[in-house]
Amino acid sequence: MLLSSSGFLASGAVEVQPSVNPAVVGDTVTLSLSPLANPRSGRWAVGESLILTWLGDQQAVVPTYNGRASVNVLTGALILTSVTVADSGVYVVQSDDPQLRANVSITVLERITDVTLKANQTDFVEFNSSAVIVCSVSSGSSLSFLWMNGSSEVTASDRVQLTDGNSTLTVVNVTRYDQGPFRCGVFNLVSNSTSDPVNFTISYGPDNMALTVNGQNTTSFLVGSNLTMLCSAQSNPPAQLQWAFRGELVNTTGPLLELYSVTEDQSGPYSCLALNNHTNINSNVTSHVMIAKSPFSGSEQQAVSVWLLPLLLLVGFLLSLPDVGGSSSPWMTLMQKLQNDRDHVCCQSIYASENPLPVGSNVTLYSQAVVTTGVWMFETNLIVMIFPGSIIIHDTWRDRVSYNSTSSALTIKSLRLGDSGLYTLQTVNSFRGQLTLSVQVPISNVTLKARATNLVEFNDTAVLMCSVSSGSSLSYVWLKGHHEVTAGGNVQLSNGNATLTIVSVTLYDEGPFKCSVSNGVSNEISPSVYLNISYGPSNTTMIIMPMVSPYIYRTGSNIMLSCTTVSKPPAMIQWMYNGMYLNEYGSQIQLYNITESDSGSYKCVFHNTVTSRFSSVSSMLWMLDPLEVVVVNHTGGPPILHEPFTLHCEVTGTVDRIQWWRNWQLISPNDTIIFNMNNKTMTFNPVQYSDNGQYRCQAFNSVSNMTSSPYTVDVKYGPGMPTIMGPSVAKTGYSITFSCHASSNPPSHYRWYFNDYPVANTSEYVTPPLTRNMSGMYTCLAYHDITGQNKTAYTMLTVVDPIEDVQVETTMYPPKEGYPYMLTCNVTGPADYIYWMKDGMKLHKDNRTVFNMDNKTVTFNPLKRNDTGYYNCMAMNAVGNMTSPPHKLLVYFGPETPVIHMPSFAETGQFVTFTCSAMSVPPSQISWWFNGTEVANTSVFTTHCLSLNMSGEYTCMAYNNVTGKNSTSFKMLTVIEAIESVMIKNNTIPIDTESFTLTCEVVGPYDMIYWMKDDMYLNINSSDANPHMHYHIENDTLHFTPVTMYNDGSYRCVAANQAAKHKSPTYMLLVNYGPLSVTITGPSLGTSGLSVSLRCSADSRPDCDFYWFINNTSSEVIGNHAVITFPATKENEGNYICKARNPVTNITLYKTKAFSVTGHASAIHFPCRGSLMLIGLFALLFN
C-alpha cells in the first residue's frame, strides 16, 4: 500500500516534499522543505534513529548512513542514495534556527522479479486429492497476488483457499475442470510480473457413458443386418473398454463392436465395460438389442412383388386421371396401406444436396442404397413410383422433378415456399428414409424504428420495432453496441422478438441499438438507432483543495472549492454560503487569504431544466490560526530524587492537544508520571533516576504543531552509602591513601575521622608515616548541600612491622640415609605463617616428613637419598612475605653392591681390563683383590700379560669413608691358550666350471671354524645362499663343486675359541674363464690408399693372446696384438680371422670379418674346398 506523505508544520508552515514516493530500491530520494526555509542548523531522523545533524556548512552523519546520506546545508534538503526497503519510515526534520519541525512518511519498494510457481504435485485423481501451488518471487516487497485459471480469475470459495497473503492457492478435492493453466500475477506500486503457467494432469472417470447402434437411438433390427455398436466414456486417461453379451465377456475390446448378418439368437443385452487404471474406477452401459425376421416369408415376399408391380402400374395410370389422386380416393387409401406396410422394414437415412434452401433454387435428394422398387413421397403425396426398368412421375411434379435410377436420386427444380415439408423414400420390404426440407425466402431491407428517441431517465419507456421487406422463417437478435440484448429486468421482447421494449430507461440505454434478422439462407442487420436520454443531476461531489481531513484550514491560506455532477444536458450551478445564495455560477470558487470569519457551510446547487431535477452537496469548513509560542518551565525547587516535581507547557494560540518528549522519546503516563490540565502539566511523583533528560512539549492544533526548546531535568540525589577504598593492613613507616566515594548529584562534600578525631575534609586521605599506634577505625562522612542528607562509612586499619630476614639452618651433620634429620627456619620479625619448599615446589608432610613449632622445623625420620635437594622456607605476615636463600641438602648413602665389567675367558699373552662401580655418596674408594692379595686400588684394573696360572677369582671392594660402610663383589676369569695365526691356502688355479678348494690353516687350539664371503658368513648349505653357487664346508676346507664366476669375491676364514674370534687375512678369489666370445670392430669397407685398423676383443680372464690371419688359419700369422693395421689395397682384401687364446684356461675362439676396398666388388674368396671346410669347423667352435 502506498503511504501518502503528510507534513506536520512548525512556525513558517514548512512541509516535507519527497522527490519520489513510493521509491524503488536503489533510487536516490530527496526530501525537500517547502516553502524554502533555509535552516542554518538542524537534524534529520527516521523514527527514533538519528541520520545526521548540521550546523552552518558542517554536517555529521551517523556511521550507519555514512556514504548514503547528506544534507543540502543551504536548503536543509536530505539526500538519500541507494535506498533499501529498510529505509521506509517516517522522516523527521527539526531546526531551532528558524524553529521548525515537520515529517513525512516514505515507502521504499523492491521491484518484483522472477515470479515462480511450485506445486506440491501435478498428477491428481479427481475428488481424491488437493492441489497446493505456492507463488514466490526472487525479489520484491509489499506484494499483492492475483491467481488466474486460464483467462478467469481464481477467487476463494468452498473448494478454493487463498492463504499466506494470497501467495498460496489450495484447491480441495480437485475436479477435471481444475487442469489449468494456472498463473500467478504479483504486483506492487512500482512493478508487476506474471509466472509461467502450471498445468495439472487430473485423472477422472469413466462416467457419462453412451452406447449407440448404427448411429441411431433405435435398438430393433432385421435378421441379416450389419450392426456397428459405438461405446464412449468421459475418462482421463482414456478408459479400457471391454464388451459383454448377456453378462459374459466377448473377445472384443475398444470402442467398436461390429456384428455381421445378425440372427435372432443375437438379440439380448449388450454391455460396454470401462475401467480407468489410474482412478481404479469402473463403469458400464447396457443396451437391449432386438433382432427379428421380416413380417413376410420368402414366398410372401415373392407374392408381394407379384402384386406390387401391377399395382404400381395401375396407380400410375390412375394418378394420371383427374381427381384420382385426391386424399379421399380409394387409391390413396391403398397407398396409405402400402405406407403402413413399410413400417415393418428397416430405416435408412436420405440426404439433401443443401438444406435449407432459398426459393427458386434446385435440390437433389438421395440415399446411399440402390432402389429398384419403391416410391418418393412429399408429405402424403406421391412424387415418383419406381420399379425395375421404369419410373412414373406424378403430373404435379413432372415439370420440376427428375429421377436418376442409377443413384436413386430425386432432383427438384425451382423450389417454392410450399415445397417445405417431409420427403419419404419407401422401398418394398427393404428400407424407408425420411428428410424434412426447408425452403425459405431470403431476407431483405431490414429496418428499425423507435417510437420516441428523446427520453427522460426513469420517466420514459423506449419501444424499438424491427421489420423486413421480405423473408420467411425469421429469427431476431437485438444488439446494443457489440453485445446481445436479452429479455430480463426492465427489458421485454415481444412479437416474435421483433419488438424490443425498455421500461424506465437509464442513462446506460442510449445505444446504439441494431436488429439482426436471419433465417437458414440469409441474414441482415439494420442501421443503428440511438436514444437521447436526459438524466441527472446525480452523483454530485465537492472537492476542496488542498485536501485535508477534517476541513480545517490555516488562516492566510488559499482554498479552491470545485463541484461536479452527472447530468445531461449540463446542469446549471449556483453557490451558497451559510444558507445564502452567492453571486457565483461556475463549477469552482476560490477563497484567498482566509480568516477565521470565513468558516462556515459551503454548498453548490445543480438544476437540470429538462429533467426538472435538483441536486446539491455541502461541506463545513473551519479556518484556524496557527500556534505561536510553546515554552516549558517549572515551579518550585529543583528535581530531587523521591520527591514530587512538575513541568508546565505554556502555549500561545488555540491548542487541541499536547504531548511530551524526553530525549525525543514520546512519554506515556505511568505510576510515577501524571498528566493534568489536558497534558499542560506533567508531574513526577516521585522523581526517579531515569527522569534525567531533555524534555520538550509539543502542542498541536488542526493547522500546525510546535515543539518547545529543550528543558533539561537534572535529578538531584544523594549521597548514597559511601564506599571506602584502601588497605586494611599496612607496614610501619609507610604512608597509605584512603579514598571515599558516594553516589551523588551534584558531588557530595567529604570529611575523614580517625577514632572520631577529624583528619581531612577531602574525598582522599593520605596518612603520615605509619606507626603501630595508628591502628584503628577510619570514618568517611559524605553530605549533600541540596538534599540535606549525609551518610557515613568506616574501615579498620592494622599497622604491622615487616619481616626482616629468613634463613634455613641445621645443627645435624652429616645427613646420612637411614638416620633422623631436621631443618630449622629462623625468622627475624613477626611471622604469621611459614611454608617449606623443596626444589621450588611446596613441601607436604607425610609419614616421614613432620612439621613442628608452627612449621618452624621440618624433620625427616628417617632420611632417604631422594630427600636430596634445595630447601627454602617462606615466612608471611599481613604486610608481606620473605623467602630464605636455598639450603642444599645432600644425603650421604652407600655403597651399594659393586658392578663388575670383565670377560670370563681370556687368551694367554693378552691384557684384560676390569671395571668396578658402586652407587655411593660421596663416591666410594675401590680396591681389587686376586686370591686374597690386593692387586689395585682404582676402579679400573688392567692385568699384566696373561698366563695360564692367572686364572681365578677377582674381587672388587667399595668403601664409603663417610657412612663407614663397604661392599664387595667377585667374578671368575679363565685363561686359555691363544690362537696364534689363521691363513687361507689353495693348491690349484680356479678355472670356471672346474673343482676348487680353499683350506683354513690355524696355529693354536680352536673350537670352531667359520667361512666368510664379502664380510658375510657363508651358510653351511650352499643352496640356501645362491642357486648359482655350489660349495660345501668340510672341517677346515671349503670345496667349490665346481667353481664359477659367481664365486668371485673376498674370502676369510674365522677360527673361534671361548675367548675370541680370529679372522684370516682376506683371500681374493678371481675365477679364470673364457674366452666366452670374440668381437672384431673396424670397417668392412675401406677407401683405397688409406690405413685401416681392426680391433679384436674377447670376454676372458686373464686377457687372451691374439693372432691374426687372412683368409685361413693355415696361412702366415699377420699380427699378434689385439689391433692390426694395414693399407687398404686390393691385395689386402679378404676375410680377416682373429684367434683369441686364454693362456690359463687354454681355450681358443676365432672370429672372421670380411674387408674389401671401395670401387671393387667385394666377395669372400675360398681358394679351395679345404678352406671352406675349415670355416665350417670355426663356426662349430664358435658355437
CSV table of C-alpha atoms in Angstrom, one decimal, residues 56-370:
chain,number,residue,atom,x,y,z
A,56,GLY,CA,26.2,26.1,9.1
A,57,ASP,CA,28.2,24.3,6.4
A,58,GLN,CA,29.3,21.5,8.7
A,59,GLN,CA,27.4,18.2,8.8
A,60,ALA,CA,27.9,15.0,10.9
A,61,VAL,CA,26.4,11.7,9.6
A,62,VAL,CA,25.9,8.7,11.9
A,63,PRO,CA,28.1,5.7,10.8
A,64,THR,CA,25.1,3.6,9.6
A,65,TYR,CA,24.3,6.2,7.0
A,66,ASN,CA,27.9,7.1,6.0
A,67,GLY,CA,28.2,7.4,2.2
A,68,ARG,CA,24.4,7.3,1.7
A,69,ALA,CA,23.0,10.4,3.4
A,70,SER,CA,23.8,14.1,3.1
A,71,VAL,CA,22.1,17.4,3.6
A,72,ASN,CA,22.0,20.5,1.5
A,73,VAL,CA,23.2,23.0,4.1
A,74,LEU,CA,21.6,25.8,2.2
A,75,THR,CA,18.0,24.4,1.9
A,76,GLY,CA,18.0,21.7,4.6
A,77,ALA,CA,17.1,19.0,2.0
A,78,LEU,CA,18.0,15.4,2.9
A,79,ILE,CA,19.5,13.3,0.0
A,80,LEU,CA,19.4,9.5,0.5
A,81,THR,CA,21.2,7.4,-2.1
A,82,SER,CA,20.8,3.7,-2.9
A,83,VAL,CA,17.7,3.4,-0.7
A,84,THR,CA,16.6,-0.1,0.6
A,85,VAL,CA,13.3,-1.4,1.9
A,86,ALA,CA,14.6,-0.9,5.4
A,87,ASP,CA,14.7,2.9,4.6
A,88,SER,CA,10.9,3.0,4.7
A,89,GLY,CA,9.6,5.0,7.6
A,90,VAL,CA,8.7,8.4,9.0
A,91,TYR,CA,11.4,11.0,8.4
A,92,VAL,CA,11.5,14.0,10.8
A,93,VAL,CA,13.4,17.2,10.3
A,94,GLN,CA,13.9,19.7,13.1
A,95,SER,CA,15.6,23.0,13.3
A,96,ASP,CA,15.9,25.6,16.0
A,97,ASP,CA,17.2,28.3,13.6
A,98,PRO,CA,14.5,29.0,12.5
A,99,GLN,CA,12.3,26.9,14.7
A,100,LEU,CA,10.5,24.2,12.7
A,101,ARG,CA,9.6,20.6,12.8
A,102,ALA,CA,8.0,18.5,10.0
A,103,ASN,CA,7.8,14.9,9.0
A,104,VAL,CA,6.9,12.7,6.0
A,105,SER,CA,6.3,9.0,5.6
A,106,ILE,CA,8.3,7.4,2.8
A,107,THR,CA,7.8,3.9,1.4
A,108,VAL,CA,10.6,2.0,-0.4
A,109,LEU,CA,9.6,-0.9,-2.5
A,110,GLU,CA,11.6,-3.6,-4.3
A,111,ARG,CA,10.9,-4.4,-7.9
A,112,ILE,CA,9.3,-7.8,-8.5
A,113,THR,CA,11.5,-10.3,-10.4
A,114,ASP,CA,11.3,-14.0,-11.3
A,115,VAL,CA,7.8,-15.0,-10.3
A,116,THR,CA,7.8,-18.8,-10.0
A,117,LEU,CA,5.1,-21.4,-9.2
A,118,LYS,CA,5.8,-24.6,-7.3
A,119,ALA,CA,3.2,-27.2,-6.9
A,120,ASN,CA,3.1,-30.0,-4.4
A,121,GLN,CA,2.4,-32.3,-7.3
A,122,THR,CA,1.0,-32.2,-10.8
A,123,ASP,CA,-0.8,-35.5,-11.1
A,124,PHE,CA,-4.1,-35.9,-9.3
A,125,VAL,CA,-7.1,-38.1,-9.1
A,126,GLU,CA,-10.5,-36.3,-9.2
A,127,PHE,CA,-12.2,-35.8,-5.8
A,128,ASN,CA,-9.3,-37.6,-4.0
A,129,SER,CA,-6.5,-35.1,-3.9
A,130,SER,CA,-5.9,-31.4,-3.1
A,131,ALA,CA,-3.6,-29.2,-5.1
A,132,VAL,CA,-1.3,-26.7,-3.5
A,133,ILE,CA,0.5,-24.1,-5.5
A,134,VAL,CA,3.0,-21.7,-3.9
A,135,CYS,CA,3.8,-18.4,-5.7
A,136,SER,CA,7.2,-16.9,-4.8
A,137,VAL,CA,9.4,-14.1,-6.2
A,138,SER,CA,13.2,-13.7,-6.2
A,139,SER,CA,12.8,-10.1,-5.1
A,140,GLY,CA,10.0,-7.7,-4.3
A,141,SER,CA,8.3,-6.2,-1.4
A,142,SER,CA,4.7,-5.2,-0.3
A,143,LEU,CA,3.4,-7.9,-2.6
A,144,SER,CA,-0.2,-8.5,-3.9
A,145,PHE,CA,-1.1,-11.7,-5.6
A,146,LEU,CA,-3.7,-12.5,-8.3
A,147,TRP,CA,-4.4,-16.0,-9.5
A,148,MET,CA,-5.7,-17.0,-12.9
A,149,ASN,CA,-7.1,-20.3,-14.3
A,150,GLY,CA,-6.9,-19.8,-18.0
A,151,SER,CA,-8.4,-16.4,-18.6
A,152,SER,CA,-10.6,-16.5,-15.4
A,153,GLU,CA,-9.6,-15.0,-12.1
A,154,VAL,CA,-9.5,-17.5,-9.2
A,155,THR,CA,-11.3,-16.4,-6.1
A,156,ALA,CA,-11.8,-18.1,-2.7
A,157,SER,CA,-14.7,-20.4,-2.4
A,158,ASP,CA,-15.7,-23.6,-0.6
A,159,ARG,CA,-13.1,-25.6,-2.5
A,160,VAL,CA,-10.6,-22.8,-3.2
A,161,GLN,CA,-8.5,-21.4,-0.4
A,162,LEU,CA,-6.0,-18.5,-0.6
A,163,THR,CA,-3.6,-18.3,2.3
A,164,ASP,CA,-0.2,-16.7,3.2
A,165,GLY,CA,-1.3,-13.3,2.0
A,166,ASN,CA,-2.8,-15.0,-1.1
A,167,SER,CA,0.6,-16.4,-2.1
A,168,THR,CA,-0.6,-20.0,-1.7
A,169,LEU,CA,-3.5,-21.4,-3.6
A,170,THR,CA,-5.1,-24.6,-2.4
A,171,VAL,CA,-7.8,-26.4,-4.4
A,172,VAL,CA,-9.5,-29.0,-2.3
A,173,ASN,CA,-10.8,-32.2,-3.9
A,174,VAL,CA,-9.7,-31.2,-7.5
A,175,THR,CA,-12.1,-31.9,-10.4
A,176,ARG,CA,-11.5,-32.3,-14.1
A,177,TYR,CA,-12.1,-28.6,-14.6
A,178,ASP,CA,-9.1,-27.7,-12.4
A,179,GLN,CA,-6.5,-28.6,-15.0
A,180,GLY,CA,-5.3,-25.0,-15.6
A,181,PRO,CA,-3.2,-23.5,-16.9
A,182,PHE,CA,-2.7,-21.7,-13.6
A,183,ARG,CA,-0.7,-18.4,-13.4
A,184,CYS,CA,0.2,-16.1,-10.6
A,185,GLY,CA,0.4,-12.4,-11.1
A,186,VAL,CA,2.3,-10.4,-8.5
A,187,PHE,CA,2.3,-6.6,-8.3
A,188,ASN,CA,3.2,-3.7,-6.1
A,189,LEU,CA,3.0,0.0,-6.6
A,190,VAL,CA,6.2,0.0,-8.7
A,191,SER,CA,6.2,-3.2,-10.7
A,192,ASN,CA,4.3,-6.3,-11.7
A,193,SER,CA,5.2,-9.7,-13.1
A,194,THR,CA,3.4,-13.0,-14.1
A,195,SER,CA,4.7,-16.5,-13.6
A,196,ASP,CA,4.9,-19.2,-16.3
A,197,PRO,CA,1.8,-21.5,-16.4
A,198,VAL,CA,1.4,-24.7,-14.4
A,199,ASN,CA,-0.8,-27.4,-15.7
A,200,PHE,CA,-2.3,-30.3,-13.8
A,201,THR,CA,-3.0,-33.8,-15.1
A,202,ILE,CA,-6.2,-34.8,-13.4
A,203,SER,CA,-7.4,-38.4,-13.8
A,204,TYR,CA,-11.1,-38.9,-13.8
A,205,GLY,CA,-13.9,-41.2,-14.9
A,206,PRO,CA,-15.1,-43.2,-16.5
A,207,ASP,CA,-18.5,-41.7,-16.5
A,208,ASN,CA,-21.2,-40.2,-18.8
A,209,MET,CA,-21.1,-43.4,-20.8
A,210,ALA,CA,-23.2,-43.8,-24.1
A,211,LEU,CA,-23.8,-46.7,-26.4
A,212,THR,CA,-25.3,-46.3,-29.9
A,213,VAL,CA,-26.1,-48.9,-32.6
A,214,ASN,CA,-25.6,-47.9,-36.2
A,215,GLY,CA,-25.5,-44.3,-35.0
A,216,GLN,CA,-29.2,-44.4,-34.1
A,217,ASN,CA,-31.3,-44.5,-31.0
A,218,THR,CA,-33.4,-47.4,-32.2
A,219,THR,CA,-32.5,-50.9,-31.0
A,220,SER,CA,-34.6,-53.1,-33.3
A,221,PHE,CA,-33.1,-54.6,-36.4
A,222,LEU,CA,-33.9,-57.2,-39.1
A,223,VAL,CA,-32.2,-60.5,-39.3
A,224,GLY,CA,-29.2,-60.3,-41.7
A,225,SER,CA,-28.4,-56.7,-40.8
A,226,ASN,CA,-24.9,-55.5,-40.1
A,227,LEU,CA,-24.6,-53.8,-36.7
A,228,THR,CA,-21.9,-51.4,-35.5
A,229,MET,CA,-22.0,-50.6,-31.8
A,230,LEU,CA,-20.1,-47.5,-30.6
A,231,CYS,CA,-19.2,-47.0,-26.9
A,232,SER,CA,-18.0,-43.7,-25.4
A,233,ALA,CA,-17.0,-42.6,-21.9
A,234,GLN,CA,-15.5,-39.5,-20.4
A,235,SER,CA,-12.2,-40.6,-18.9
A,236,ASN,CA,-8.6,-39.4,-18.4
A,237,PRO,CA,-6.5,-41.3,-19.3
A,238,PRO,CA,-8.8,-43.0,-21.8
A,239,ALA,CA,-10.6,-45.9,-20.2
A,240,GLN,CA,-10.0,-49.5,-21.3
A,241,LEU,CA,-13.2,-50.7,-23.0
A,242,GLN,CA,-14.4,-54.4,-22.9
A,243,TRP,CA,-17.6,-55.7,-24.5
A,244,ALA,CA,-20.1,-58.2,-22.9
A,245,PHE,CA,-23.1,-60.0,-24.2
A,246,ARG,CA,-25.8,-61.3,-21.8
A,247,GLY,CA,-23.3,-60.7,-18.9
A,248,GLU,CA,-20.5,-62.7,-20.5
A,249,LEU,CA,-17.3,-61.1,-21.8
A,250,VAL,CA,-16.7,-61.3,-25.5
A,251,ASN,CA,-13.3,-61.3,-27.2
A,252,THR,CA,-13.6,-57.6,-28.2
A,253,THR,CA,-12.0,-54.5,-26.7
A,254,GLY,CA,-12.1,-50.9,-27.8
A,255,PRO,CA,-14.9,-48.5,-28.6
A,256,LEU,CA,-16.4,-50.6,-31.6
A,257,LEU,CA,-18.3,-53.9,-31.6
A,258,GLU,CA,-19.2,-55.0,-35.2
A,259,LEU,CA,-21.7,-57.8,-35.9
A,260,TYR,CA,-22.3,-59.0,-39.5
A,261,SER,CA,-25.5,-60.7,-40.8
A,262,VAL,CA,-27.1,-60.9,-37.3
A,263,THR,CA,-29.5,-63.6,-36.4
A,264,GLU,CA,-32.4,-63.8,-33.9
A,265,ASP,CA,-30.3,-65.6,-31.3
A,266,GLN,CA,-28.0,-62.5,-31.1
A,267,SER,CA,-30.8,-60.5,-29.5
A,268,GLY,CA,-30.2,-59.5,-25.9
A,269,PRO,CA,-28.4,-57.0,-23.6
A,270,TYR,CA,-25.0,-55.7,-25.0
A,271,SER,CA,-22.8,-54.1,-22.3
A,272,CYS,CA,-19.8,-51.9,-22.6
A,273,LEU,CA,-17.5,-52.0,-19.6
A,274,ALA,CA,-15.0,-49.2,-18.9
A,275,LEU,CA,-12.0,-49.2,-16.5
A,276,ASN,CA,-9.6,-46.4,-15.6
A,277,ASN,CA,-6.3,-47.9,-14.3
A,278,HIS,CA,-5.3,-44.5,-12.7
A,279,THR,CA,-8.6,-43.8,-10.8
A,280,ASN,CA,-9.4,-47.5,-10.3
A,281,ILE,CA,-13.0,-46.6,-11.2
A,282,ASN,CA,-15.1,-48.8,-13.5
A,283,SER,CA,-18.5,-48.1,-15.1
A,284,ASN,CA,-20.8,-49.7,-17.7
A,285,VAL,CA,-23.7,-49.0,-20.0
A,286,THR,CA,-26.1,-51.6,-21.5
A,287,SER,CA,-28.4,-51.5,-24.5
A,288,HIS,CA,-31.0,-54.2,-25.3
A,289,VAL,CA,-30.9,-55.1,-29.0
A,290,MET,CA,-33.9,-56.9,-30.7
A,291,ILE,CA,-33.3,-58.8,-33.9
A,292,ALA,CA,-36.4,-60.1,-35.7
A,293,LYS,CA,-37.4,-61.6,-39.0
A,294,SER,CA,-39.2,-59.7,-41.8
A,295,PRO,CA,-43.0,-59.9,-41.5
A,296,PHE,CA,-43.0,-61.6,-44.9
A,297,SER,CA,-41.6,-65.0,-45.6
A,298,GLY,CA,-39.7,-65.7,-48.8
A,299,SER,CA,-42.8,-66.9,-50.6
A,300,GLU,CA,-44.8,-63.9,-49.2
A,301,GLN,CA,-42.1,-61.5,-50.4
A,302,GLN,CA,-42.4,-63.1,-53.9
A,303,ALA,CA,-46.2,-62.7,-53.7
A,304,VAL,CA,-45.9,-59.1,-52.7
A,305,SER,CA,-43.5,-58.4,-55.6
A,306,VAL,CA,-46.0,-60.2,-58.0
A,307,TRP,CA,-48.9,-58.0,-57.0
A,308,LEU,CA,-47.0,-54.7,-56.2
A,309,LEU,CA,-45.8,-54.3,-59.8
A,310,PRO,CA,-49.2,-54.3,-61.4
A,311,LEU,CA,-50.5,-52.3,-58.6
A,312,LEU,CA,-47.8,-49.6,-59.1
A,313,LEU,CA,-48.6,-49.6,-62.9
A,314,LEU,CA,-52.3,-49.2,-62.1
A,315,VAL,CA,-51.7,-46.5,-59.6
A,316,GLY,CA,-49.6,-44.6,-62.0
A,317,PHE,CA,-52.3,-44.8,-64.6
A,318,LEU,CA,-55.0,-43.8,-62.2
A,319,LEU,CA,-52.9,-40.9,-60.9
A,320,SER,CA,-52.9,-39.5,-64.4
A,321,LEU,CA,-56.7,-39.2,-64.3
A,322,PRO,CA,-58.3,-36.1,-62.9
A,323,ASP,CA,-59.1,-36.2,-59.1
A,324,VAL,CA,-57.9,-39.8,-58.8
A,325,GLY,CA,-55.0,-38.7,-56.6
A,326,GLY,CA,-57.2,-37.0,-54.1
A,327,SER,CA,-56.7,-37.8,-50.5
A,328,SER,CA,-60.2,-39.4,-50.3
A,329,SER,CA,-59.8,-41.7,-53.2
A,330,PRO,CA,-59.6,-45.5,-52.7
A,331,TRP,CA,-56.2,-45.5,-54.5
A,332,MET,CA,-54.8,-43.2,-51.9
A,333,THR,CA,-56.2,-45.5,-49.3
A,334,LEU,CA,-54.4,-48.3,-50.9
A,335,MET,CA,-51.2,-46.2,-50.9
A,336,GLN,CA,-51.7,-45.5,-47.3
A,337,LYS,CA,-51.8,-49.2,-46.7
A,338,LEU,CA,-48.6,-49.5,-48.6
A,339,GLN,CA,-47.1,-46.8,-46.4
A,340,ASN,CA,-48.3,-48.7,-43.3
A,341,ASP,CA,-46.7,-51.8,-44.5
A,342,ARG,CA,-43.4,-50.1,-44.9
A,343,ASP,CA,-43.3,-49.6,-41.1
A,344,HIS,CA,-42.1,-53.2,-41.0
A,345,VAL,CA,-38.9,-52.6,-42.9
A,346,CYS,CA,-35.5,-51.1,-41.7
A,347,CYS,CA,-35.0,-47.4,-41.5
A,348,GLN,CA,-32.2,-45.7,-43.6
A,349,SER,CA,-31.1,-42.1,-44.0
A,350,ILE,CA,-31.7,-39.9,-47.0
A,351,TYR,CA,-29.7,-36.7,-47.7
A,352,ALA,CA,-30.2,-33.3,-49.4
A,353,SER,CA,-27.6,-31.5,-51.5
A,354,GLU,CA,-28.5,-28.4,-49.5
A,355,ASN,CA,-30.9,-27.8,-46.7
A,356,PRO,CA,-32.4,-25.2,-46.1
A,357,LEU,CA,-32.6,-23.6,-49.5
A,358,PRO,CA,-33.7,-20.3,-50.9
A,359,VAL,CA,-36.9,-20.1,-53.1
A,360,GLY,CA,-36.1,-20.8,-56.8
A,361,SER,CA,-33.1,-23.0,-56.2
A,362,ASN,CA,-32.7,-26.7,-57.0
A,363,VAL,CA,-32.1,-29.6,-54.6
A,364,THR,CA,-31.2,-33.3,-55.0
A,365,LEU,CA,-32.4,-35.9,-52.5
A,366,TYR,CA,-30.5,-39.2,-52.4
A,367,SER,CA,-29.9,-42.3,-50.4
A,368,GLN,CA,-26.8,-44.5,-50.2
A,369,ALA,CA,-28.9,-47.5,-51.0
A,370,VAL,CA,-29.9,-48.6,-54.6
